[in-house]
Coordinates of C-alpha atoms in Angstrom, one line a residue:
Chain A
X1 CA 0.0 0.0 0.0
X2 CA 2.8 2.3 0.8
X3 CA 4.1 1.3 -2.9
X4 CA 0.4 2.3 -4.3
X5 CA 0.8 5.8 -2.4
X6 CA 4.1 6.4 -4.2
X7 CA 3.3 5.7 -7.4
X8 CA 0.7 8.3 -6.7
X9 CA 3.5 10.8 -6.3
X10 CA 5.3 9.7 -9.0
X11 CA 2.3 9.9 -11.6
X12 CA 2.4 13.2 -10.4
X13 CA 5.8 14.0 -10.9
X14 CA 5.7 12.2 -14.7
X15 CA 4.6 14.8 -16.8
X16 CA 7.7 16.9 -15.4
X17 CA 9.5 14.2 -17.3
X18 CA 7.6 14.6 -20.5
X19 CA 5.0 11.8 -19.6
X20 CA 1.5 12.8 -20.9
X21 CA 0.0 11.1 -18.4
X22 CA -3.7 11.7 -17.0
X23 CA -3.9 12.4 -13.3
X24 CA -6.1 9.3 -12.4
X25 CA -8.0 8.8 -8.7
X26 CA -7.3 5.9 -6.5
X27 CA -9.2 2.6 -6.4
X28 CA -9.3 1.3 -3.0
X29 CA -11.0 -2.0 -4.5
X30 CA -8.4 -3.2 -6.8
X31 CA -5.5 -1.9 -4.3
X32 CA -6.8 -4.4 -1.6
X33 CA -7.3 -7.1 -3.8
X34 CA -4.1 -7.4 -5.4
X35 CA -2.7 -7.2 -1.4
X36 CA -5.4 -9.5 -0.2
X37 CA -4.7 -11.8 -2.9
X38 CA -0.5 -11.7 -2.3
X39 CA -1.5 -12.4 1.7
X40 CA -3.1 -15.6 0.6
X41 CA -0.6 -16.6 -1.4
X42 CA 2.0 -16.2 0.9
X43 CA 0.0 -17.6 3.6
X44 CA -0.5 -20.8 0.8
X45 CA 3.6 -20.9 0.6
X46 CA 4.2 -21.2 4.2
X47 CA 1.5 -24.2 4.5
X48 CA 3.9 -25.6 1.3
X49 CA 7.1 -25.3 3.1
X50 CA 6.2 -26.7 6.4
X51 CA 4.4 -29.9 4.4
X52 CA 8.1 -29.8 2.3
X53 CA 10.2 -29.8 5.3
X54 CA 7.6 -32.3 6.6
X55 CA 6.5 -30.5 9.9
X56 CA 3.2 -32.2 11.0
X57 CA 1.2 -29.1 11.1
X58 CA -2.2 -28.6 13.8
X59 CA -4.5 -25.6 13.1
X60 CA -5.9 -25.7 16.3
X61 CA -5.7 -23.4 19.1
X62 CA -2.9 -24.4 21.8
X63 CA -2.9 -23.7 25.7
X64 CA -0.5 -25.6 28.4
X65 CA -1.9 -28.4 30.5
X66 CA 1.7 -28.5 32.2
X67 CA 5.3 -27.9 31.5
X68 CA 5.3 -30.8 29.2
X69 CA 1.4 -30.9 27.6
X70 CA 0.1 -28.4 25.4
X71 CA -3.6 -29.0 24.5
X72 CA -5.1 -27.8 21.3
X73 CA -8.7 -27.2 20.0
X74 CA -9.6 -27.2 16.6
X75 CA -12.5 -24.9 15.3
X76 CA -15.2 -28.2 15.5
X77 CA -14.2 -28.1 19.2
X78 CA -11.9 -31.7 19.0
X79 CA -9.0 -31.4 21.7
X80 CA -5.6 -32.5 21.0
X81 CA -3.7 -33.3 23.1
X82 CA 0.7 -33.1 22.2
X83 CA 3.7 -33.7 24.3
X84 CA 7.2 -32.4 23.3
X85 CA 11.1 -32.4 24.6
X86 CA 11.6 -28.5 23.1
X87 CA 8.3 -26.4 23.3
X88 CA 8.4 -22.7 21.3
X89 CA 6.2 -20.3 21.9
X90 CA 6.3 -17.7 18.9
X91 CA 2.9 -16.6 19.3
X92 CA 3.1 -12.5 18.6
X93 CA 1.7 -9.8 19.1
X94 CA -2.1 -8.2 18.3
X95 CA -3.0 -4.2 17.9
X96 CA -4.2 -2.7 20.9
X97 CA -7.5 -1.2 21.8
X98 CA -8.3 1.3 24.0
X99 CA -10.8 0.1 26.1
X100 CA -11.0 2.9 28.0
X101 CA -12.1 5.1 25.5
X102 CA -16.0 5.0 25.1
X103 CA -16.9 3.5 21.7
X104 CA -13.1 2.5 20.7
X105 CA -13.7 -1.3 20.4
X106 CA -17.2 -0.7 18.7
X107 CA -16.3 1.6 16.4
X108 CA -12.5 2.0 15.7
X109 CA -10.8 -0.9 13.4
X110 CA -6.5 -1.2 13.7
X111 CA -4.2 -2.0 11.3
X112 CA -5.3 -6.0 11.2
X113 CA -8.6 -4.4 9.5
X114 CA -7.5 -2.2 7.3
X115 CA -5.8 -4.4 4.6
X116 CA -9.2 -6.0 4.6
X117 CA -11.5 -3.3 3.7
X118 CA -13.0 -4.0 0.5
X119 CA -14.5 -0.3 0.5
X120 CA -12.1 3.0 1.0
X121 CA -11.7 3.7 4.5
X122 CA -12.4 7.4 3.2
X123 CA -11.8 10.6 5.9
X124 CA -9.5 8.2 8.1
X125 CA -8.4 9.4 12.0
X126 CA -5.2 7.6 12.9
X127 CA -4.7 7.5 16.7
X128 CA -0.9 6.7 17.8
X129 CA 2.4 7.8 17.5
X130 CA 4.1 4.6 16.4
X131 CA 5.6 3.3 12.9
X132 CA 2.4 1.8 12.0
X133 CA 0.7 5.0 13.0
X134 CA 2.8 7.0 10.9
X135 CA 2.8 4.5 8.4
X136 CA -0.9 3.9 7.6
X137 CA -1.4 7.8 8.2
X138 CA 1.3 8.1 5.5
X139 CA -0.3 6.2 2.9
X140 CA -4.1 7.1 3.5
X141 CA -2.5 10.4 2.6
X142 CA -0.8 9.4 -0.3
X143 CA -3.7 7.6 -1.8
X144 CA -5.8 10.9 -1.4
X145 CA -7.8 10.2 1.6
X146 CA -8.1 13.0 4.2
X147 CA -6.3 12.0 6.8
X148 CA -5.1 13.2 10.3
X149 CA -3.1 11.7 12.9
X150 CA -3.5 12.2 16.6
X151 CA -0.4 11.7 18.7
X152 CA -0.6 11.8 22.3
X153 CA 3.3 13.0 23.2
X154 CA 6.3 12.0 20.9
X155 CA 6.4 10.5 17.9
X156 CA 8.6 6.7 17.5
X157 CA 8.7 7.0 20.9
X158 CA 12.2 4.4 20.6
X159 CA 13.5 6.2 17.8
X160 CA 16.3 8.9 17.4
X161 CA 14.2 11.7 18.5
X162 CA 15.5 14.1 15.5
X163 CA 15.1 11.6 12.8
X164 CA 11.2 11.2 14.4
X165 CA 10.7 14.7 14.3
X166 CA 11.8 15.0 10.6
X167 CA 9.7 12.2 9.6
X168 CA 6.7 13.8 10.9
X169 CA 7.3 17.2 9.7
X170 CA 7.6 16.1 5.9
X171 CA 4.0 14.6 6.5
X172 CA 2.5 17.4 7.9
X173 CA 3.8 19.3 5.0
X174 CA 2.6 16.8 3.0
X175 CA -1.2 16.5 3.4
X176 CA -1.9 15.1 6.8
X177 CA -3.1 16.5 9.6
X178 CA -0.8 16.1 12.4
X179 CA -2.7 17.1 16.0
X180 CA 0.0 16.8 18.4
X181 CA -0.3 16.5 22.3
X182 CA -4.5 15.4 22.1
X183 CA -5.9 11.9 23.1
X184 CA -8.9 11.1 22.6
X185 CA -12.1 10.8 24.9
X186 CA -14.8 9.5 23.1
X187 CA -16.0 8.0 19.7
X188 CA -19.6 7.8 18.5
X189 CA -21.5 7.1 15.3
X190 CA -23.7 9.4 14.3
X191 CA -27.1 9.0 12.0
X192 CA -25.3 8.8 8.7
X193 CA -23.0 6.7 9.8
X194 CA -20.1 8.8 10.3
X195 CA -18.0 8.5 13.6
X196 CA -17.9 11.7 15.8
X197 CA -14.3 11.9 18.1
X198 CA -14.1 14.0 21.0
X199 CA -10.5 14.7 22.1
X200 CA -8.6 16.5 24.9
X201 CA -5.7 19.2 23.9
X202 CA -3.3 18.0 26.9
X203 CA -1.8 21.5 26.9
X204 CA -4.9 24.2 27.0
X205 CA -7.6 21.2 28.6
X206 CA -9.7 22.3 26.2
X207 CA -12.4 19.8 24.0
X208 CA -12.5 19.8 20.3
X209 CA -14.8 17.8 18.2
X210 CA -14.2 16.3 14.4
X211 CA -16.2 13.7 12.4
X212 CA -14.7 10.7 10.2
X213 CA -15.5 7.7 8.3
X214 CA -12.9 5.6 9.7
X215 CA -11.0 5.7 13.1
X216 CA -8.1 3.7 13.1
X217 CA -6.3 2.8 16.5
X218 CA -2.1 2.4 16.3
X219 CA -1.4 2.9 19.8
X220 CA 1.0 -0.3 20.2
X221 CA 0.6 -4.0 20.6
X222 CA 0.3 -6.4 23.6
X223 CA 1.5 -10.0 23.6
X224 CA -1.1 -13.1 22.6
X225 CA -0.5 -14.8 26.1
X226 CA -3.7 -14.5 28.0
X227 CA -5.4 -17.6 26.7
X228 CA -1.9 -19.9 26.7
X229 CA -2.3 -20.9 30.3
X230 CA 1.5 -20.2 30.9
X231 CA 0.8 -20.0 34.7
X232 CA 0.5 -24.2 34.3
X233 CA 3.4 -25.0 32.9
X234 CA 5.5 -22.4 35.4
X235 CA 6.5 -20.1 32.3
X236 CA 7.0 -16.1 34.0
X237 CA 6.0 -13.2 32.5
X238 CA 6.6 -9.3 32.9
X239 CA 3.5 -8.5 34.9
X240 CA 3.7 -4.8 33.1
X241 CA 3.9 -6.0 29.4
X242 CA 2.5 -9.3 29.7
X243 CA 5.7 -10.5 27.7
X244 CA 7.4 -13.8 28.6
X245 CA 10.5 -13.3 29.9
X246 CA 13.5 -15.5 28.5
X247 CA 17.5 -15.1 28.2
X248 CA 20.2 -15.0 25.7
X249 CA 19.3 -18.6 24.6
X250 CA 15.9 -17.9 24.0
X251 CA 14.7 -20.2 26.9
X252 CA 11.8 -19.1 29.5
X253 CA 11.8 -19.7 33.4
X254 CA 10.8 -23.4 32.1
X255 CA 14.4 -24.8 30.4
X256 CA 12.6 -26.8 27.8
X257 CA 9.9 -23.6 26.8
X258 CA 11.6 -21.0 24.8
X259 CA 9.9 -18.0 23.5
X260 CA 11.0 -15.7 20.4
X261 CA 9.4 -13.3 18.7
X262 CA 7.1 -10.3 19.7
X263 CA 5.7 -12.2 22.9
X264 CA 9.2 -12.3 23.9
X265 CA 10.4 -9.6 26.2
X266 CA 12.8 -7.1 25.4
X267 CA 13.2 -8.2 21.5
X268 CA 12.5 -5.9 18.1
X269 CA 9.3 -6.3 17.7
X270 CA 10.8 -7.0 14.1
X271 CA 10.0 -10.0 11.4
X272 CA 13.3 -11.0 10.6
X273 CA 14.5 -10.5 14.1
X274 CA 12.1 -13.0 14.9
X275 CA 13.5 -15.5 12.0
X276 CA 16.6 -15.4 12.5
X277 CA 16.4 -16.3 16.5
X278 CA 14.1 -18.9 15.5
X279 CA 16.1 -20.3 13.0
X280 CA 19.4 -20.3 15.4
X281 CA 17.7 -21.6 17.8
X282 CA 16.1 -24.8 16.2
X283 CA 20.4 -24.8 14.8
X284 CA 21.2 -24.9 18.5
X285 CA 18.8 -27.8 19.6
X286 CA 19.9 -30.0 16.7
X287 CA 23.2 -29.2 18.0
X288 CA 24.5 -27.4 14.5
X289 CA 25.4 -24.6 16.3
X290 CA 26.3 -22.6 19.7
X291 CA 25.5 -19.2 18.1
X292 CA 23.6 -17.0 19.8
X293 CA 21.4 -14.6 18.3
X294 CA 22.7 -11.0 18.5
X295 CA 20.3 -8.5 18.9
X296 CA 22.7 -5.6 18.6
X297 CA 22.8 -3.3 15.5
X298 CA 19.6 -4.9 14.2
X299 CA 18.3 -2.3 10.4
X300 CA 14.9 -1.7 10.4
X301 CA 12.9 0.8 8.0
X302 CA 9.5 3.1 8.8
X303 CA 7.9 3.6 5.4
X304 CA 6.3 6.8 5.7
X305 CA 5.8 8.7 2.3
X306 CA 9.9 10.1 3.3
X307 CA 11.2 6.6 4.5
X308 CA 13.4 6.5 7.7
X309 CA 16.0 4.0 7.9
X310 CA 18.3 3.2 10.8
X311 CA 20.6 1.1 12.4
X312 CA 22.7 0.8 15.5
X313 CA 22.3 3.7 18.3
X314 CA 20.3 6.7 18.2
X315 CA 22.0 10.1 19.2
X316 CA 20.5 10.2 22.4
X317 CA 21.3 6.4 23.2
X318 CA 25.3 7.1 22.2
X319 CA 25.6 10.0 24.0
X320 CA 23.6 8.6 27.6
X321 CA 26.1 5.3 26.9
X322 CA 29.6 7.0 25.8
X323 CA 29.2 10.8 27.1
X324 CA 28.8 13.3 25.1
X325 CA 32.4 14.3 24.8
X326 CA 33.3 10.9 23.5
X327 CA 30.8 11.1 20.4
X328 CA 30.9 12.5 17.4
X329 CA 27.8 13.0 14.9
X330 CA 28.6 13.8 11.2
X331 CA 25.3 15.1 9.1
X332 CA 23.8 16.2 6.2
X333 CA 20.8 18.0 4.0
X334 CA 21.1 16.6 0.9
X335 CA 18.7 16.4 -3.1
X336 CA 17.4 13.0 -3.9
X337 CA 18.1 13.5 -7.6
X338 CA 14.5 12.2 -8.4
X339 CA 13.6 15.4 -6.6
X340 CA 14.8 17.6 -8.8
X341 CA 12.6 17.8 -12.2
X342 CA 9.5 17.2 -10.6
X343 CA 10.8 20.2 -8.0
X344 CA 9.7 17.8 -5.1
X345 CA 10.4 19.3 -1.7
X346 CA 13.5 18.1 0.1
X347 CA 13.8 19.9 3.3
X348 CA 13.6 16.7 5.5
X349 CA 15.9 14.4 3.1
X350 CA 18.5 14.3 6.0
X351 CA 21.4 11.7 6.8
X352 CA 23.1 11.3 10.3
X353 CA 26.6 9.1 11.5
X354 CA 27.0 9.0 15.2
X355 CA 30.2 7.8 15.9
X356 CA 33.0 7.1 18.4
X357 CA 35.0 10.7 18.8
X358 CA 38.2 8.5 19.3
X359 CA 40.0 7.5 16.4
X360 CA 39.2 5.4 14.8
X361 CA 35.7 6.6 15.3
X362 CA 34.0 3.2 15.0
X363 CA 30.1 3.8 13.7
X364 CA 27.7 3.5 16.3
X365 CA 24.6 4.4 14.2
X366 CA 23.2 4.9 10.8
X367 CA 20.5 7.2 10.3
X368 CA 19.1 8.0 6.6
X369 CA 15.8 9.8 6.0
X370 CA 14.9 9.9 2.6
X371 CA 13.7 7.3 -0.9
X372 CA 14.4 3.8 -0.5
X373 CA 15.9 3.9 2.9
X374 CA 15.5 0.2 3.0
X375 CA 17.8 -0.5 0.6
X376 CA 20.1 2.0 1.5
X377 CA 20.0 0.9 5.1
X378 CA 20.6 -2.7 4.4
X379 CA 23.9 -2.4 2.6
X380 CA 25.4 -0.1 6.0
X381 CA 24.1 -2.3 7.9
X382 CA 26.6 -5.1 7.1
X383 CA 29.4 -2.5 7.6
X384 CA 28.8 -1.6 11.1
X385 CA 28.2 -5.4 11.8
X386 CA 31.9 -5.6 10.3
X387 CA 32.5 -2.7 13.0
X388 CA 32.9 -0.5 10.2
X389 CA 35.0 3.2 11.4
X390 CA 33.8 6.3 9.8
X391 CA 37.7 6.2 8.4
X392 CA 36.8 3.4 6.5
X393 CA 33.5 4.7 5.6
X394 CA 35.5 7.8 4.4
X395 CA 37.2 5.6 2.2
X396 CA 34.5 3.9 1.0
X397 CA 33.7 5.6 -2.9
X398 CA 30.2 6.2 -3.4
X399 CA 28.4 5.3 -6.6
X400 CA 27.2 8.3 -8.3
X401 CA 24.1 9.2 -8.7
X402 CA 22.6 8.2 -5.7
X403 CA 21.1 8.7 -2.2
X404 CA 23.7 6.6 -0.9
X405 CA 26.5 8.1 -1.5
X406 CA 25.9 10.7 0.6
X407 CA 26.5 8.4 3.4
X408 CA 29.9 8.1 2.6
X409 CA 30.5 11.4 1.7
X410 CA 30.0 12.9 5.4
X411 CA 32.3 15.1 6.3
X412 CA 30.5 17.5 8.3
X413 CA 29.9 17.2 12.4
X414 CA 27.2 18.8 14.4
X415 CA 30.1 19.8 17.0
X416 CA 31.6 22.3 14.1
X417 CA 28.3 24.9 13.7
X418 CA 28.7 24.3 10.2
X419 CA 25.8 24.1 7.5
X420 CA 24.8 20.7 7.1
X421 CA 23.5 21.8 3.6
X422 CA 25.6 19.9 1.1
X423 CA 25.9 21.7 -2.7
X424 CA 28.5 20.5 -4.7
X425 CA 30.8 17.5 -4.2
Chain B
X1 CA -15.8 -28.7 -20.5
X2 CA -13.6 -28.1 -17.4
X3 CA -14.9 -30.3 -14.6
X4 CA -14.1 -29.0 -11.0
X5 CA -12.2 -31.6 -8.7
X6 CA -12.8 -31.3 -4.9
X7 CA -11.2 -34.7 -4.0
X8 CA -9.1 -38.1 -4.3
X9 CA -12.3 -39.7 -4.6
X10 CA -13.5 -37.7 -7.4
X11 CA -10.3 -37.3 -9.1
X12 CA -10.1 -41.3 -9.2
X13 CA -13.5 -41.7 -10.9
X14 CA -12.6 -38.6 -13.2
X15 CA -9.1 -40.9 -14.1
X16 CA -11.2 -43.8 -14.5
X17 CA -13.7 -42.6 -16.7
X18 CA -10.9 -41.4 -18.9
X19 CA -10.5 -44.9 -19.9
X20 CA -7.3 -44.0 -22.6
X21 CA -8.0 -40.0 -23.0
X22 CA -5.3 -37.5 -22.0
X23 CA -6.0 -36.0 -18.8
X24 CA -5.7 -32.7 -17.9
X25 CA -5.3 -31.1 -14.8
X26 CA -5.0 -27.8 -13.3
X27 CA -4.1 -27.2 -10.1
X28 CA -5.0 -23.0 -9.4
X29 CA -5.8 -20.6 -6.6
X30 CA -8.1 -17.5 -6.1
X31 CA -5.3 -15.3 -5.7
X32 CA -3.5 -16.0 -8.2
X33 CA -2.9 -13.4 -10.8
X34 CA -1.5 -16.1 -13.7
X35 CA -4.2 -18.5 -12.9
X36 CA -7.3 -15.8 -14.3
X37 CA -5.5 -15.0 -16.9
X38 CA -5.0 -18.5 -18.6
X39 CA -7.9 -19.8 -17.5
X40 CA -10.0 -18.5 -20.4
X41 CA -7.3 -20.3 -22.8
X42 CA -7.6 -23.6 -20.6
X43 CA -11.6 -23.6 -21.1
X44 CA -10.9 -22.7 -24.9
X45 CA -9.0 -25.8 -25.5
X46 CA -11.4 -28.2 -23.2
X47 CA -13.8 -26.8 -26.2
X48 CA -11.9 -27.5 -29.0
X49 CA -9.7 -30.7 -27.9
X50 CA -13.2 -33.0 -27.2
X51 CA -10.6 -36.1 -27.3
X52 CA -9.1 -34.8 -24.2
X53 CA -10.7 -34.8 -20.5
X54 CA -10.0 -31.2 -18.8
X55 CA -10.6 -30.7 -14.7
X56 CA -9.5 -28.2 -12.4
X57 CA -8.5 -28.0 -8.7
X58 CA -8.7 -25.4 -6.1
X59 CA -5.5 -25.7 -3.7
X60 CA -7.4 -23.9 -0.9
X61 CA -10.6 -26.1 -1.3
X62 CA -8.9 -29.3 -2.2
X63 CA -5.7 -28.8 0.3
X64 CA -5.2 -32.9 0.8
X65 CA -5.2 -33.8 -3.2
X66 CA -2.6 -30.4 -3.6
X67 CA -0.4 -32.1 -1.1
X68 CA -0.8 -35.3 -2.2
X69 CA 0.4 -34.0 -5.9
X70 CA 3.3 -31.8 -4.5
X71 CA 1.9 -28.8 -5.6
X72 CA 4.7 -25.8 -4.9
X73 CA 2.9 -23.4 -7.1
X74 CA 0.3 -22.4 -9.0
X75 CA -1.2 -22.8 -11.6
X76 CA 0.4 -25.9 -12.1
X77 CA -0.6 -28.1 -15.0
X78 CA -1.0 -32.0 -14.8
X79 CA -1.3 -35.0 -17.4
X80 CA -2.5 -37.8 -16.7
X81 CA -2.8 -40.8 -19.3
X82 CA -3.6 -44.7 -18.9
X83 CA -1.1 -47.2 -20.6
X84 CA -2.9 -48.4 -24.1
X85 CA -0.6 -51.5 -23.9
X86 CA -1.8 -54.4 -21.3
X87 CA 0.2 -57.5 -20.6
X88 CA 0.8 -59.6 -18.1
X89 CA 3.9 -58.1 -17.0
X90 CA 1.9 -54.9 -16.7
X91 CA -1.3 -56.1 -15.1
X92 CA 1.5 -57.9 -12.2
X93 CA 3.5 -54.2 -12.0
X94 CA 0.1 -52.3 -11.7
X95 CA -1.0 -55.0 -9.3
X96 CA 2.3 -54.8 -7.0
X97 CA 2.9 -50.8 -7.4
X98 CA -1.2 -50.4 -6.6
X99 CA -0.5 -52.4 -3.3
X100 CA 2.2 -50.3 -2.7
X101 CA 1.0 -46.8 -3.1
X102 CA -2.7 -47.6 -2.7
X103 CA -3.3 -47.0 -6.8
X104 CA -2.2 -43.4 -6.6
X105 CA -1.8 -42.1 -10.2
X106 CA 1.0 -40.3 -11.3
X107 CA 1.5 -37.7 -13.8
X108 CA 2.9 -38.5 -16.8
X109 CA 3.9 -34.6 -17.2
X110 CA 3.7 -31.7 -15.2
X111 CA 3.9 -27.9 -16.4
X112 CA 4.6 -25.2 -13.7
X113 CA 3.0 -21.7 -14.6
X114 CA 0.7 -20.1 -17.4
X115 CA 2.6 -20.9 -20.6
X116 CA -0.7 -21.3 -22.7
X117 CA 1.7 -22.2 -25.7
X118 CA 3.7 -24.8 -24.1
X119 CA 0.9 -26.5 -22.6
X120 CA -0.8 -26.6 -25.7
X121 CA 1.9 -28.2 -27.5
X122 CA 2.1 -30.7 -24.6
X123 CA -1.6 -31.3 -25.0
X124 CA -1.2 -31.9 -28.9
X125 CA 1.9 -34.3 -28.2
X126 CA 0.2 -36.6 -25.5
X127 CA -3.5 -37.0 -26.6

């Protein structure tokens, strides 16, 4: 979907380029079809791999008996009963509602919902301050929908704060409506179907009142653990998250339980985090391997309509670890080329280095705002795995013309005063 | 005609009833993008091709018989044909691989994805 919302910009930004092309509206219909349709087939290829790699699989719903009995119930209602030597649990995460909010659960859908509409979501509120707030609020906007997004305090809470800030100042430039420091109170449908929100303005304590087709909650996520009975088989939890809690190995208070993934405390709440764990530790119980996983210096993406991609520390984070005398943060305001013709605005394409100060100034994070930030993102990331120094990153030529390159061509720190707003070469 | 498979059951009377016609089938999904668009040209040819027997199967409906063929993707394209030739070396083989795998059929050729030319030609060499 966020694809669909940039291509909108770039039909756009075609006729710049000499393209006679029509400006066309937006089909919700087809948009959610073709996703729908590429869910199900992924969903198909999973079922394909786990009858190839002969895994017995149970689509029933699983809950301990005791440390060593999980019992299952199929829709029909049949129990199952299955012992096992290893037990995982890898059981996620769901979107949050706020059930304190009158009307929320009732009336308000989350991001489950949304890539099954079959209809447009139309004037769309997104409550939240998270990536998938941002996110969905970023392509509702980008698809033409009036949208506005309602954040509470701080956006990506557990982001570099700048980089956040940046993120959410090219949106609100960009078509949504950002209301900063409300929260909602109430949410009620009115005769013709519309949803009416009351919220608070945290600051003044004053009321305000707006009306929308769709109100979509992005508040956060909380652990699918309730129903699992974990109290039975002696596997602990953080009372506060509702996470189970578990060590380097993976393994819960139970020594044969492991848990990995989203339900698992203090991990990325990240896909291929979640893979990679899983897959080491299945290497480790087969006795392939003694590996660890290593959670450290883990990429990740938001894919807002000006994608943010990071990895390794934020700002904050180095500085609060190292001191702020022993880091250095080189930075730059730089012109996607595709930005150019079309005249698009660039004022938040903006890359970041924080480093080591001591030579030789080892990278302790990446931080790139600006097109295809995954991509970029992906190829540094291997570098500072390799303990990459900004030296070597110094050294490293850049390949001309692209975003990327500006990484390694860096030279300016925020300790210097100097204008972060690259020209020339 | 394009018959619609839900089972092993039905597939083994649709086999059987093919006495010495070329079978066949397709394996396809809802979802998938390929599968609509060479479906049209699958039901064109079970019009003109009235020697050969044409069915389909859904993978989601029909999960067991997908598995069962090793379907990895979709639309895959099966042929089935009985042996013309019966002796009694053959009637002892069918009668000791039939114990064995419980008279499963096997493909004599399988085509992976919506090549409406190649399965055509595959269709004109077999039947």
């Amino acid at each position: 979907m966020h694809q669909a919302a940039l291509l909108g910009g770039m039909i756009r930004d075609a006729p710049h380029y000499g393209w006679a092309v029509a400006q066309a509206p937006h089909d919700w219909a087809t948009m959610a079809d073709a996703v729908q349709n590429h869910v199900r087939s992924l969903n198909w290829g999973h079922r394909v791999q786990l009858q190839d790699r002969k895994v017995k699989y149970f689509n029933i719903k699983a809950s301990f008996v005791n440390a060593h009995t999980v019992c299952g119930v199929s829709k029909g209602g049949e129990e199952t009963l299955l012992s096992a030597e290893h037990i995982v649990i890898a059981t996620g995460g769901r979107p949050r509602y706020p059930t304190h909010i009158e009307g929320a659960l009732e009336y308000g859908i989350t991001s489950d919902d949304l890539f099954w509409l079959k209809e447009s979501p139309g004037k769309t509120l997104v409550v939240g301050a998270s990536y998938v707030a941002l996110e969905c609020a970023g392509l509702l906007t980008g698809l033409g929908l009036d949208t506005t997004i309602m954040i509470r305090s701080v956006p990506l809470r557990a982001f570099d704060q700048q980089m956040a800030s940046l993120v959410t100042e090219h949106m609100a430039s960009h078509g949504t409506r950002v209301l900063r420091g409300c929260a909602p109170e109430r949410v009620e449908k009115l005769p013709d179907q519309q949803l009416r929100v009351t919220w608070v303005d945290l600051a003044s304590d004053r009321r305000d009142v707006g009306t929308f087709d769709t109100v979509l909650w992005a508040i956060g996520r909380v652990p699918e653990t309730s129903s699992l009975n974990l109290e039975k088989a002696g596997v602990h939890t953080n009372p506060v998250t509702g996470k189970i809690l578990v060590d380097a190995q993976e393994a819960t208070s139970v020594p044969h339980i492991y848990a990995i993934g989203d339900v698992a405390e203090g991990r990325p709440e990240l896909t291929p985090t979640a893979i990679m764990a899983g897959r080491l530790l299945a290497q480790r119980l087969s006795g392939r391997t003694s590996d660890l996983m290593d959670y450290d210096n883990v990429p990740t993406t938001v894919f807002t309509p000006l994608e943010y991609g990071c990895v390794g520390l934020s700002e904050e984070a180095a500085v609060a670890r190292h001191g702020e005398e022993h880091v250095e943060v080189y930075h730059a305001f730089y012109k996607p080329l595709e930005f150019t013709v079309p005249q698009r605005d660039a004022s938040q394409c903006y890359i970041k280095m924080v480093c080591l100060r001591e030579p030789p100034q080892l990278v302790l994070g990446l931080h790139f705002l600006g097109p295809n930030a995954g991509e970029v993102t992906q190829g540094f990331a291997l570098g500072i795995k390799c303990r990459a120094s900004y030296l070597q990153v110094m050294r490293t030529v850049g390949i001309h013309p692209t975003c990327a390159e500006e990484v390694a061509k860096l030279r300016i720190s925020k300790r210097s005063g100097l204008d972060p707003t690259v020209t020339g070469c | 005609m394009v018959q619609n498979i839900r089972d092993m059951d039905e597939l083994k009377a649709f086999l059987k009833a093919a006495g010495n016609k070329l079978v066949v089938i397709e394996f396809s999904a809802k979802w998938c993008g390929p599968c609509k668009r060479i479906y049209p040209v699958f039901h064109a040819m079970s019009v003109q091709y009235r020697s050969v027997m044409f069915a389909t199967v859904d993978v989601d409906n029909a999960r067991e018989l997908a598995q069962t063929y090793h379907i990895k993707a979709v639309p895959t394209f099966q042929m089935f044909k009985q042996t013309k030739k019966v002796t009694l070396f053959s009637r002892i083989k069918r009668a000791i691989c039939c114990y064995r795998s419980g008279s499963l059929s096997e493909p004599i050729f399988e085509l992976c994805g919506a090549d409406a030319k190649k399965l055509e030609e595959k269709i004109r060499e077999f039947m």
